[in-house]
CSV table of C-alpha atoms in Angstrom, one decimal:
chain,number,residue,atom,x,y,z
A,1,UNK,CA,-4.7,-26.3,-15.4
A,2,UNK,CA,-1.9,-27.0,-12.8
A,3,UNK,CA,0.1,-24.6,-11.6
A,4,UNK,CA,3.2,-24.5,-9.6
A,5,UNK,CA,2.6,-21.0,-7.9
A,6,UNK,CA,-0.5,-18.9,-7.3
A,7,UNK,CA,0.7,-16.0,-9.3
A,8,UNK,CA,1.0,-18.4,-12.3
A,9,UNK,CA,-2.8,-18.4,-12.5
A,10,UNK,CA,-3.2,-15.8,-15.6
A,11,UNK,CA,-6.3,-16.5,-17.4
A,12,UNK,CA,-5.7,-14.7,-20.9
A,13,UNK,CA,-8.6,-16.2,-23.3
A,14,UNK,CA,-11.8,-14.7,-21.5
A,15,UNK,CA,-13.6,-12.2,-22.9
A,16,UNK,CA,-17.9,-11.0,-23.2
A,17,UNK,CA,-19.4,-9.7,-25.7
A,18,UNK,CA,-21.2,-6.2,-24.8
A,19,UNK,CA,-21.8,-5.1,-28.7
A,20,UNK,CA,-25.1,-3.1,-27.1
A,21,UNK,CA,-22.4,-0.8,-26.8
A,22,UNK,CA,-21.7,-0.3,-30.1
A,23,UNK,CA,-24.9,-1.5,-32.4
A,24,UNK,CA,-24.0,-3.1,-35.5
A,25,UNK,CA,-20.7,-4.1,-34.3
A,26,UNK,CA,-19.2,-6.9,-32.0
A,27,UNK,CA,-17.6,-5.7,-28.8
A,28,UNK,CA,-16.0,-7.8,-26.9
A,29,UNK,CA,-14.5,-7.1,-23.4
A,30,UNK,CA,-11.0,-8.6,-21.7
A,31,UNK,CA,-11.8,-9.5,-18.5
A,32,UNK,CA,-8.4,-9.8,-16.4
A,33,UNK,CA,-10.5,-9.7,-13.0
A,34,UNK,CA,-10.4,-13.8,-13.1
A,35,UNK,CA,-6.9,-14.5,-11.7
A,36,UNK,CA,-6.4,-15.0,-7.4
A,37,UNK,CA,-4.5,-11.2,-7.8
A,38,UNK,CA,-8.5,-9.8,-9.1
A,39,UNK,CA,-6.7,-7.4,-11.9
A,40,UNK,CA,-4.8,-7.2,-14.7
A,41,UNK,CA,-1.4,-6.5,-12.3
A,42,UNK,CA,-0.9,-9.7,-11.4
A,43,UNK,CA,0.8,-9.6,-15.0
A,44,UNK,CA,3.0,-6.5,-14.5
A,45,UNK,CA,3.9,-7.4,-10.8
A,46,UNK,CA,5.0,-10.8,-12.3
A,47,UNK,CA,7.4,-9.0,-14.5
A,48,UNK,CA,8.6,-6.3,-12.0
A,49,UNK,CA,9.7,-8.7,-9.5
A,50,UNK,CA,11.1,-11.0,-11.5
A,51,UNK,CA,13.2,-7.9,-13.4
A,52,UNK,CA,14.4,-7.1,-9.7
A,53,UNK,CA,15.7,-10.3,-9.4
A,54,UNK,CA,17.8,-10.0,-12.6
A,55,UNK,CA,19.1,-7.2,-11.7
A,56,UNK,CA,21.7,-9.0,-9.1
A,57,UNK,CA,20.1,-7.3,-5.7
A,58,UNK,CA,20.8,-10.1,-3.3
A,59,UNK,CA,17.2,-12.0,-2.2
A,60,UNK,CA,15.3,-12.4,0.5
A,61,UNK,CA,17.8,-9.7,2.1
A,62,UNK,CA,16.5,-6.7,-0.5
A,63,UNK,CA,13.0,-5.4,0.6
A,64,UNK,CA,10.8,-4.3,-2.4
A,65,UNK,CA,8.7,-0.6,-2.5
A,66,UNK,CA,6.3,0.4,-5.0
A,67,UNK,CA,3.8,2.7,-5.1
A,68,UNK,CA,0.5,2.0,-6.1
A,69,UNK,CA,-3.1,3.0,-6.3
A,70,UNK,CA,-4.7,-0.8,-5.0
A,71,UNK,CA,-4.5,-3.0,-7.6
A,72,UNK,CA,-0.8,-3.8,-8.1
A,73,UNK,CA,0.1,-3.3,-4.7
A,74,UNK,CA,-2.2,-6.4,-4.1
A,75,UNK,CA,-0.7,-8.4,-6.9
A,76,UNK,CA,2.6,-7.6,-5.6
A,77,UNK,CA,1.9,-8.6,-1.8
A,78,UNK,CA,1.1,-12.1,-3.3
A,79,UNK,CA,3.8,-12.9,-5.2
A,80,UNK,CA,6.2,-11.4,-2.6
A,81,UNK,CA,4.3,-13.5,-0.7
A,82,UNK,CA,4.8,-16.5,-2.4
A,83,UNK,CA,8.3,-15.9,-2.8
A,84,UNK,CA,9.2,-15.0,0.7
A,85,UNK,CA,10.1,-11.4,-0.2
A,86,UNK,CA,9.4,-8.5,2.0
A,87,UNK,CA,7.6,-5.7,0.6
A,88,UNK,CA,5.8,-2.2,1.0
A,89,UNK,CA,3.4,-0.8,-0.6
A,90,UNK,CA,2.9,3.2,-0.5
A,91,UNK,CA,-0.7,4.4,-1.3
A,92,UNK,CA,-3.5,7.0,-0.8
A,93,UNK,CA,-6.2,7.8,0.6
A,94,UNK,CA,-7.9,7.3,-2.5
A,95,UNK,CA,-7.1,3.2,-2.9
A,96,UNK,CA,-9.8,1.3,-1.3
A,97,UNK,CA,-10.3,0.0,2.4
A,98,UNK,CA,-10.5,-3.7,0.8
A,99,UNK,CA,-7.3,-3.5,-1.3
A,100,UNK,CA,-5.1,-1.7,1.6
A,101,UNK,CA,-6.1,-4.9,3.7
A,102,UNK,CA,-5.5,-7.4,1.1
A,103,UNK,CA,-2.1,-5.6,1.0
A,104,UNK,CA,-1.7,-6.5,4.7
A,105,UNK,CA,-3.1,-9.8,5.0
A,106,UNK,CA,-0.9,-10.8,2.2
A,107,UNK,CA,2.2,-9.6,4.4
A,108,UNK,CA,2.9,-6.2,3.1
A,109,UNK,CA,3.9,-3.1,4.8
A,110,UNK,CA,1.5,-0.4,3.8
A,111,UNK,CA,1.9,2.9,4.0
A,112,UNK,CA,-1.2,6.0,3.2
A,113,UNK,CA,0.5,9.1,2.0
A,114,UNK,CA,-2.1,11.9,2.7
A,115,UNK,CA,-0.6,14.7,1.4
A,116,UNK,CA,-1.2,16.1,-1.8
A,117,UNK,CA,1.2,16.9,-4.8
A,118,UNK,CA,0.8,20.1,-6.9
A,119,UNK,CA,-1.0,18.7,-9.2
A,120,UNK,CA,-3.8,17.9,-6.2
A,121,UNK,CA,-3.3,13.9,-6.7
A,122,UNK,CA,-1.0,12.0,-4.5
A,123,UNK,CA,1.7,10.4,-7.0
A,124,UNK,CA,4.6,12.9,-6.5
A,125,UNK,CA,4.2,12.7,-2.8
A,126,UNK,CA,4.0,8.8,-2.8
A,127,UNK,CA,7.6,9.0,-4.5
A,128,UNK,CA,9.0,11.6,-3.1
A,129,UNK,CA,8.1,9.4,0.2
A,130,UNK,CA,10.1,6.3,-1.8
A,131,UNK,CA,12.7,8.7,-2.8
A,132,UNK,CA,13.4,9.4,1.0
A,133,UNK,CA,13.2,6.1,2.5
A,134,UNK,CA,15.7,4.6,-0.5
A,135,UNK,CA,18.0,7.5,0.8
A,136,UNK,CA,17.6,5.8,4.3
A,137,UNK,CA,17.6,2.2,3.8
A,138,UNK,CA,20.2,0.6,1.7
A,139,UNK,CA,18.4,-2.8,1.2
A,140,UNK,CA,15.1,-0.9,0.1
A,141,UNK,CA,14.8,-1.7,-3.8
A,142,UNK,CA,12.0,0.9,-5.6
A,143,UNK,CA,10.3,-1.5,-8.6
A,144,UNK,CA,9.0,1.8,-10.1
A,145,UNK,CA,6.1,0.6,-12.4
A,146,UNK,CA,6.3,4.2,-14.0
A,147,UNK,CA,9.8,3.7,-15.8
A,148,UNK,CA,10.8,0.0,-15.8
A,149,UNK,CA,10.4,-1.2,-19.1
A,150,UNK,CA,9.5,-4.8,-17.5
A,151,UNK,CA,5.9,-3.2,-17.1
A,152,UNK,CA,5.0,-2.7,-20.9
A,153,UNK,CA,6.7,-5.5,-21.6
A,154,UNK,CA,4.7,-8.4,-19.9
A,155,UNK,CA,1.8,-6.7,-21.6
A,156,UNK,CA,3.0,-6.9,-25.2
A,157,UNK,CA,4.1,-10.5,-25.1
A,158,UNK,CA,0.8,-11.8,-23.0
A,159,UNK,CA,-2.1,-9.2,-22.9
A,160,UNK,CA,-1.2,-7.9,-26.7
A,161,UNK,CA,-0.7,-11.3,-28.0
A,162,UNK,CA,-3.5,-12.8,-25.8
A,163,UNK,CA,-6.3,-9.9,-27.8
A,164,UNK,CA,-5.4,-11.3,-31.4
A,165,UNK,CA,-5.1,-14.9,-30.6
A,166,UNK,CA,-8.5,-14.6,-29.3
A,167,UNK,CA,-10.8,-12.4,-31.8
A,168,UNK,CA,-8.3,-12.4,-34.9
A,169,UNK,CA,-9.0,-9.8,-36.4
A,170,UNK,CA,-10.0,-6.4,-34.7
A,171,UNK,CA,-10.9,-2.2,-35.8
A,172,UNK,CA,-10.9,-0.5,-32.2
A,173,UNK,CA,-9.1,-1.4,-29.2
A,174,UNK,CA,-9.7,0.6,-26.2
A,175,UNK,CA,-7.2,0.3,-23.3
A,176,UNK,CA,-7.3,2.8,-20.5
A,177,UNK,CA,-4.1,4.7,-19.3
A,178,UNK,CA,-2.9,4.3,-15.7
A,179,UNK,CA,0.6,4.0,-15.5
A,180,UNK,CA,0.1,3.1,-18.8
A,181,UNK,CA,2.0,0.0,-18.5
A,182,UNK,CA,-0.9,-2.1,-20.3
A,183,UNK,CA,-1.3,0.5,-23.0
A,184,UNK,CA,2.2,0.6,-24.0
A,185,UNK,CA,2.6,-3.4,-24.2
A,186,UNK,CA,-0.9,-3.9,-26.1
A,187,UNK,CA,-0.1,-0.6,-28.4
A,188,UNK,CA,3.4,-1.9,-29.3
A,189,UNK,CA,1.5,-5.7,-30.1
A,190,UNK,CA,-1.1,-4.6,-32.0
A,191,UNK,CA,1.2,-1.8,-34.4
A,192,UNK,CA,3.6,-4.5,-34.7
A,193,UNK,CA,0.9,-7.6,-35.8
A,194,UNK,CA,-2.3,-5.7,-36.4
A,195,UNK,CA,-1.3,-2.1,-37.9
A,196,UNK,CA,-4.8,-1.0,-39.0
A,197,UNK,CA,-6.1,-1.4,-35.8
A,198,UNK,CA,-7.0,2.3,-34.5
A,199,UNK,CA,-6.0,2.3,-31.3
A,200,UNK,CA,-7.7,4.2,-28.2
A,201,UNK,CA,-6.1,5.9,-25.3
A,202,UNK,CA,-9.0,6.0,-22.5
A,203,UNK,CA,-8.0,8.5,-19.3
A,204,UNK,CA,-9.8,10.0,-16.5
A,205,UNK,CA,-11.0,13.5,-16.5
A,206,UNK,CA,-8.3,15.7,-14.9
A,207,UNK,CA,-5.3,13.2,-15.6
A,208,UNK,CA,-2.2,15.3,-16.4
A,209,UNK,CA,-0.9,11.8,-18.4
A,210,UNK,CA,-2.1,13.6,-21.9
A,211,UNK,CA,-1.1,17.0,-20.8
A,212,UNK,CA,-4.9,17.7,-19.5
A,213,UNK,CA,-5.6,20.8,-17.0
A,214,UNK,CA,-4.9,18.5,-13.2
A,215,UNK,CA,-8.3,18.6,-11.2
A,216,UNK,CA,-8.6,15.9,-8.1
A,217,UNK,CA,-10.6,12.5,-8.9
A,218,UNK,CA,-11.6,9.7,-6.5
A,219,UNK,CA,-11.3,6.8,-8.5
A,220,UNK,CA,-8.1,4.6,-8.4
A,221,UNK,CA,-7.1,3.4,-11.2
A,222,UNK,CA,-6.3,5.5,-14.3
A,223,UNK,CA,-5.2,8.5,-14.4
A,224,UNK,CA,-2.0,10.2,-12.8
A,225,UNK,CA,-1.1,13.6,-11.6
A,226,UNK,CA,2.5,12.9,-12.8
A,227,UNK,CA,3.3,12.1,-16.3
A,228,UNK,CA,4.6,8.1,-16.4
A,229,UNK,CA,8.0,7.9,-17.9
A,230,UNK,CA,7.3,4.4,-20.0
A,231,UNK,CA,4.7,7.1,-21.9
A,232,UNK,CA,5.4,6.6,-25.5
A,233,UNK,CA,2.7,8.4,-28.2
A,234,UNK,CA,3.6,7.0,-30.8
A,235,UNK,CA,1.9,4.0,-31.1
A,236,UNK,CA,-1.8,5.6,-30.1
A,237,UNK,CA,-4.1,6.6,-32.2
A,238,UNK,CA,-6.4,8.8,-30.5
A,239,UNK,CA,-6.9,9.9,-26.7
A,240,UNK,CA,-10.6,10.0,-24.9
A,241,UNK,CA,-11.1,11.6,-21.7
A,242,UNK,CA,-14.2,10.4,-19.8
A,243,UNK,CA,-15.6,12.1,-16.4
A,244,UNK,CA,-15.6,10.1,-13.2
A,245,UNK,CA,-18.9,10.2,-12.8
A,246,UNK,CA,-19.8,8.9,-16.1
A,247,UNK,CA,-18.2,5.9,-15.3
A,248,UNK,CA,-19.8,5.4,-12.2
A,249,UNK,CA,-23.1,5.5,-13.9
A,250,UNK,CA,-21.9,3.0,-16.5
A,251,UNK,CA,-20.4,0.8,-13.8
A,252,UNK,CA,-23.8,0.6,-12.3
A,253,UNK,CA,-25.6,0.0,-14.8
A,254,UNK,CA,-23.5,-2.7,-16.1
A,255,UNK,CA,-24.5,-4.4,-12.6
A,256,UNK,CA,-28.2,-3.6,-12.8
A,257,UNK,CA,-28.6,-4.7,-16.4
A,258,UNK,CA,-25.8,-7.4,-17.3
A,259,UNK,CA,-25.1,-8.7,-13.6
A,260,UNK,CA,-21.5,-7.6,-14.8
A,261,UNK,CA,-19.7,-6.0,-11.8
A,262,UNK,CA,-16.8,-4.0,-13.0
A,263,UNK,CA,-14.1,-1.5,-10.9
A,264,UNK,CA,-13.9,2.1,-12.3
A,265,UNK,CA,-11.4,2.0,-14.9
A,266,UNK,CA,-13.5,-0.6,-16.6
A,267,UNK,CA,-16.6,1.6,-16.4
A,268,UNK,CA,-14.4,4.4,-18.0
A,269,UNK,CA,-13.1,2.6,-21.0
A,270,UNK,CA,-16.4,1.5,-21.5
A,271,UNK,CA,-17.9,5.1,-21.8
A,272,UNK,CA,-15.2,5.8,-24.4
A,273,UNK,CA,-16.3,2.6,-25.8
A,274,UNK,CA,-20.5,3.8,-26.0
A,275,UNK,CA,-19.2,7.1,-26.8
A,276,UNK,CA,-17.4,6.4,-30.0
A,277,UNK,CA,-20.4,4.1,-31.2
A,278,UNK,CA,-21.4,6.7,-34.1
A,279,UNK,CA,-18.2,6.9,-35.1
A,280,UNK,CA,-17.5,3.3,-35.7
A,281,UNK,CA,-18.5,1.8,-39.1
A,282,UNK,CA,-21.2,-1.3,-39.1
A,283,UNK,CA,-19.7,-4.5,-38.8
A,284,UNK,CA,-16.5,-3.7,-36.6
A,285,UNK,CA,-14.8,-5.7,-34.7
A,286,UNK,CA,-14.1,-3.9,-30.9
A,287,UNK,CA,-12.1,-4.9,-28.0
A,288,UNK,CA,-11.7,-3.5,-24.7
A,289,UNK,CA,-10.0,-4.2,-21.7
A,290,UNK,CA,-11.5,-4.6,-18.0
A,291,UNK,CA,-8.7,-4.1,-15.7
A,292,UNK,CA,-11.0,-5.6,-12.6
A,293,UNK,CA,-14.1,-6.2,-11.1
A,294,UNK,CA,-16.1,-4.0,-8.9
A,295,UNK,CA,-16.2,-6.0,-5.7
A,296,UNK,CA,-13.3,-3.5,-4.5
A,297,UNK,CA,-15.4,-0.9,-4.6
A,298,UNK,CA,-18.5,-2.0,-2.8
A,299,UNK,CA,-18.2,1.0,-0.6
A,300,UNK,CA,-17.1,3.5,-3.5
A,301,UNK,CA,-18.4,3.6,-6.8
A,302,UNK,CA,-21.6,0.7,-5.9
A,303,UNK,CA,-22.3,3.0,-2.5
A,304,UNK,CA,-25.0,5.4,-2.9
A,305,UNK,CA,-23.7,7.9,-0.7
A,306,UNK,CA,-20.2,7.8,-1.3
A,307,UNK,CA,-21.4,8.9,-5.1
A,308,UNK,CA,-24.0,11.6,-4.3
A,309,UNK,CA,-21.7,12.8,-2.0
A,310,UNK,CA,-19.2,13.7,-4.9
A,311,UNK,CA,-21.7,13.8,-8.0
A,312,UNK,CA,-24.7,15.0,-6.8
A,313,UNK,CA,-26.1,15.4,-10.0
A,314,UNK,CA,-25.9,12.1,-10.7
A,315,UNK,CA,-29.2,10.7,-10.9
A,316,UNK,CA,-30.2,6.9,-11.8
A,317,UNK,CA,-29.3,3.7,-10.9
A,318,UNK,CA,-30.8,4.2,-7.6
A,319,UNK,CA,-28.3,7.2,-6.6
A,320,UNK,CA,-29.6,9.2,-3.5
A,321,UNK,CA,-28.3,12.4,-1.8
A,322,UNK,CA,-26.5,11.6,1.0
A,323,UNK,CA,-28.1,12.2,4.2
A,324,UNK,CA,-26.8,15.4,5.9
């Protein structure tokens, strides 16, 4: 493969089988870590850009904001990159250390919004920040992953179409909600081409996305504390809320036991995943979706203290107490 740009690089046919997940049945897992962006974004930040280009804002002049938890703020910063387009990124305390400076190296402006919003995440204050600095700047353009259509769109016609062309036939997809950008795309594919499919929702614990009671988490990723408006029900099937430090544990041992290192919204659609297993009929066919691998999160979810410090009752996988 040739390409003529970096963020041209989408690997959609790679998947690994995990069906000790659900016994009797093949699982197999999407893994969209393998592109130079490291996550299933580089798809949606493809589509968001190109959408603000269409929409006859004059370029290089216009400077680009989004908001963003890691992930597509990196994916961003390298196609901006690539295109000469100047761009900043507004984030949290919660992304990680290694994706903020990918965001910089990559020649992004990024900004850490500390404070929190009433739901005690940092997503309303992130845009209300946006929403003040497009009342400021004239040239500042807001790509908005949580209402452009452009979003669920790149995931229908490549990530959707990419899980059929691959396994055929399938029973269960599980696809974890962030901005639910992903979910949308691959929900509208699948009802459209693969109707019986039962289709899974997979959310953090004390996401408000569902309409769940708002507690703080620590994992970027999925989740919000602001309901997305590309949100559409109607294709889903079923909703699964998994605990944050259940996906830790799976996370790790993924590493320990497969040599499979996976970021935390993996490890949570997974749980869903293991968690369904008596549910799901001998012989099914699963699919689920790794957003990214876990070499972001060396000092998060794979760091002993950082987990006993917020999960101290997590025991295992060679999780201490923190030192006091």
């Amino acid at each position: 493969m040739i390409a003529e740009e970096v963020y041209d690089l989408v690997l959609d046919d790679l998947f690994i089988r995990l069906d000790q997940l659900v016994p009797g049945s093949s699982v197999f897992l999407k893994l969209e870590g393998l592109n130079p962006a490291g996550s299933v974004k580089l798809k949606t930040a493809v589509a968001l850009v190109a959408a603000a280009e269409d929409s006859g804002r004059c370029f290089p002049r216009t400077r680009l904001i989004e908001s963003t938890s890691g992930n597509l703020g990196v994916a961003l910063a390298m196609v901006c990159a690539a295109k000469g387009y100047r761009l900043t990124c507004v984030t949290d305390p919660n992304s990680t250390v290694q994706s903020r400076r990918l965001m910089e190296v990559l020649g992004a402006e990024v900004v850490v919004i500390d404070v929190r919003d009433a739901h005690g995440g940092y997503l309303q204050s992130r845009i209300d920040y946006i929403d003040e600095r497009l009342r400021r700047e004239p040239d500042l353009f807001w790509l908005n992953q949580y209402a452009n259509p452009a979003g669920p769109q790149a995931h229908r016609d490549r990530t959707g179409r990419a899980l059929l062309e691959e396994i055929g036939h399938i029973d269960y997809a599980f696809i974890g909600a962030g901005t639910t950008g992903t979910l949308m795309g691959c929900a509208e594919y699948l009802r459209r081409h693969s109707p019986a499919t039962r289709i899974i929702a997979v959310d953090a614990e004390g996401s408000v996305t569902f309409g769940g009671p708002a507690a703080r988490r620590h994992i970027p990723g999925l989740g919000t504390s602001r309901r997305p408006e590309i949100l559409d029900t109607g294709n889903i099937d079923e909703v699964v809320l998994i605990s944050e430090s259940a996906a830790v544990e799976m996370c790790r041992t993924l590493a320990e036991e497969r040599g499979l290192l996976l970021g935390g919204s993996s490890g949570t659609v997974l749980c869903a995943v293991q968690d369904a297993a008596k549910e799901i009929p001998d012989g099914s066919v699963v699919v689920a979706i790794s957003p990214d691998f876990g070499d972001r999160y060396l000092e998060t979810i794979y760091n002993d203290a950082w987990v006993a410090q917020r999960w101290p009752e997590t025991v295992g996988n060679k999780v201490t107490q923190a030192p006091a």
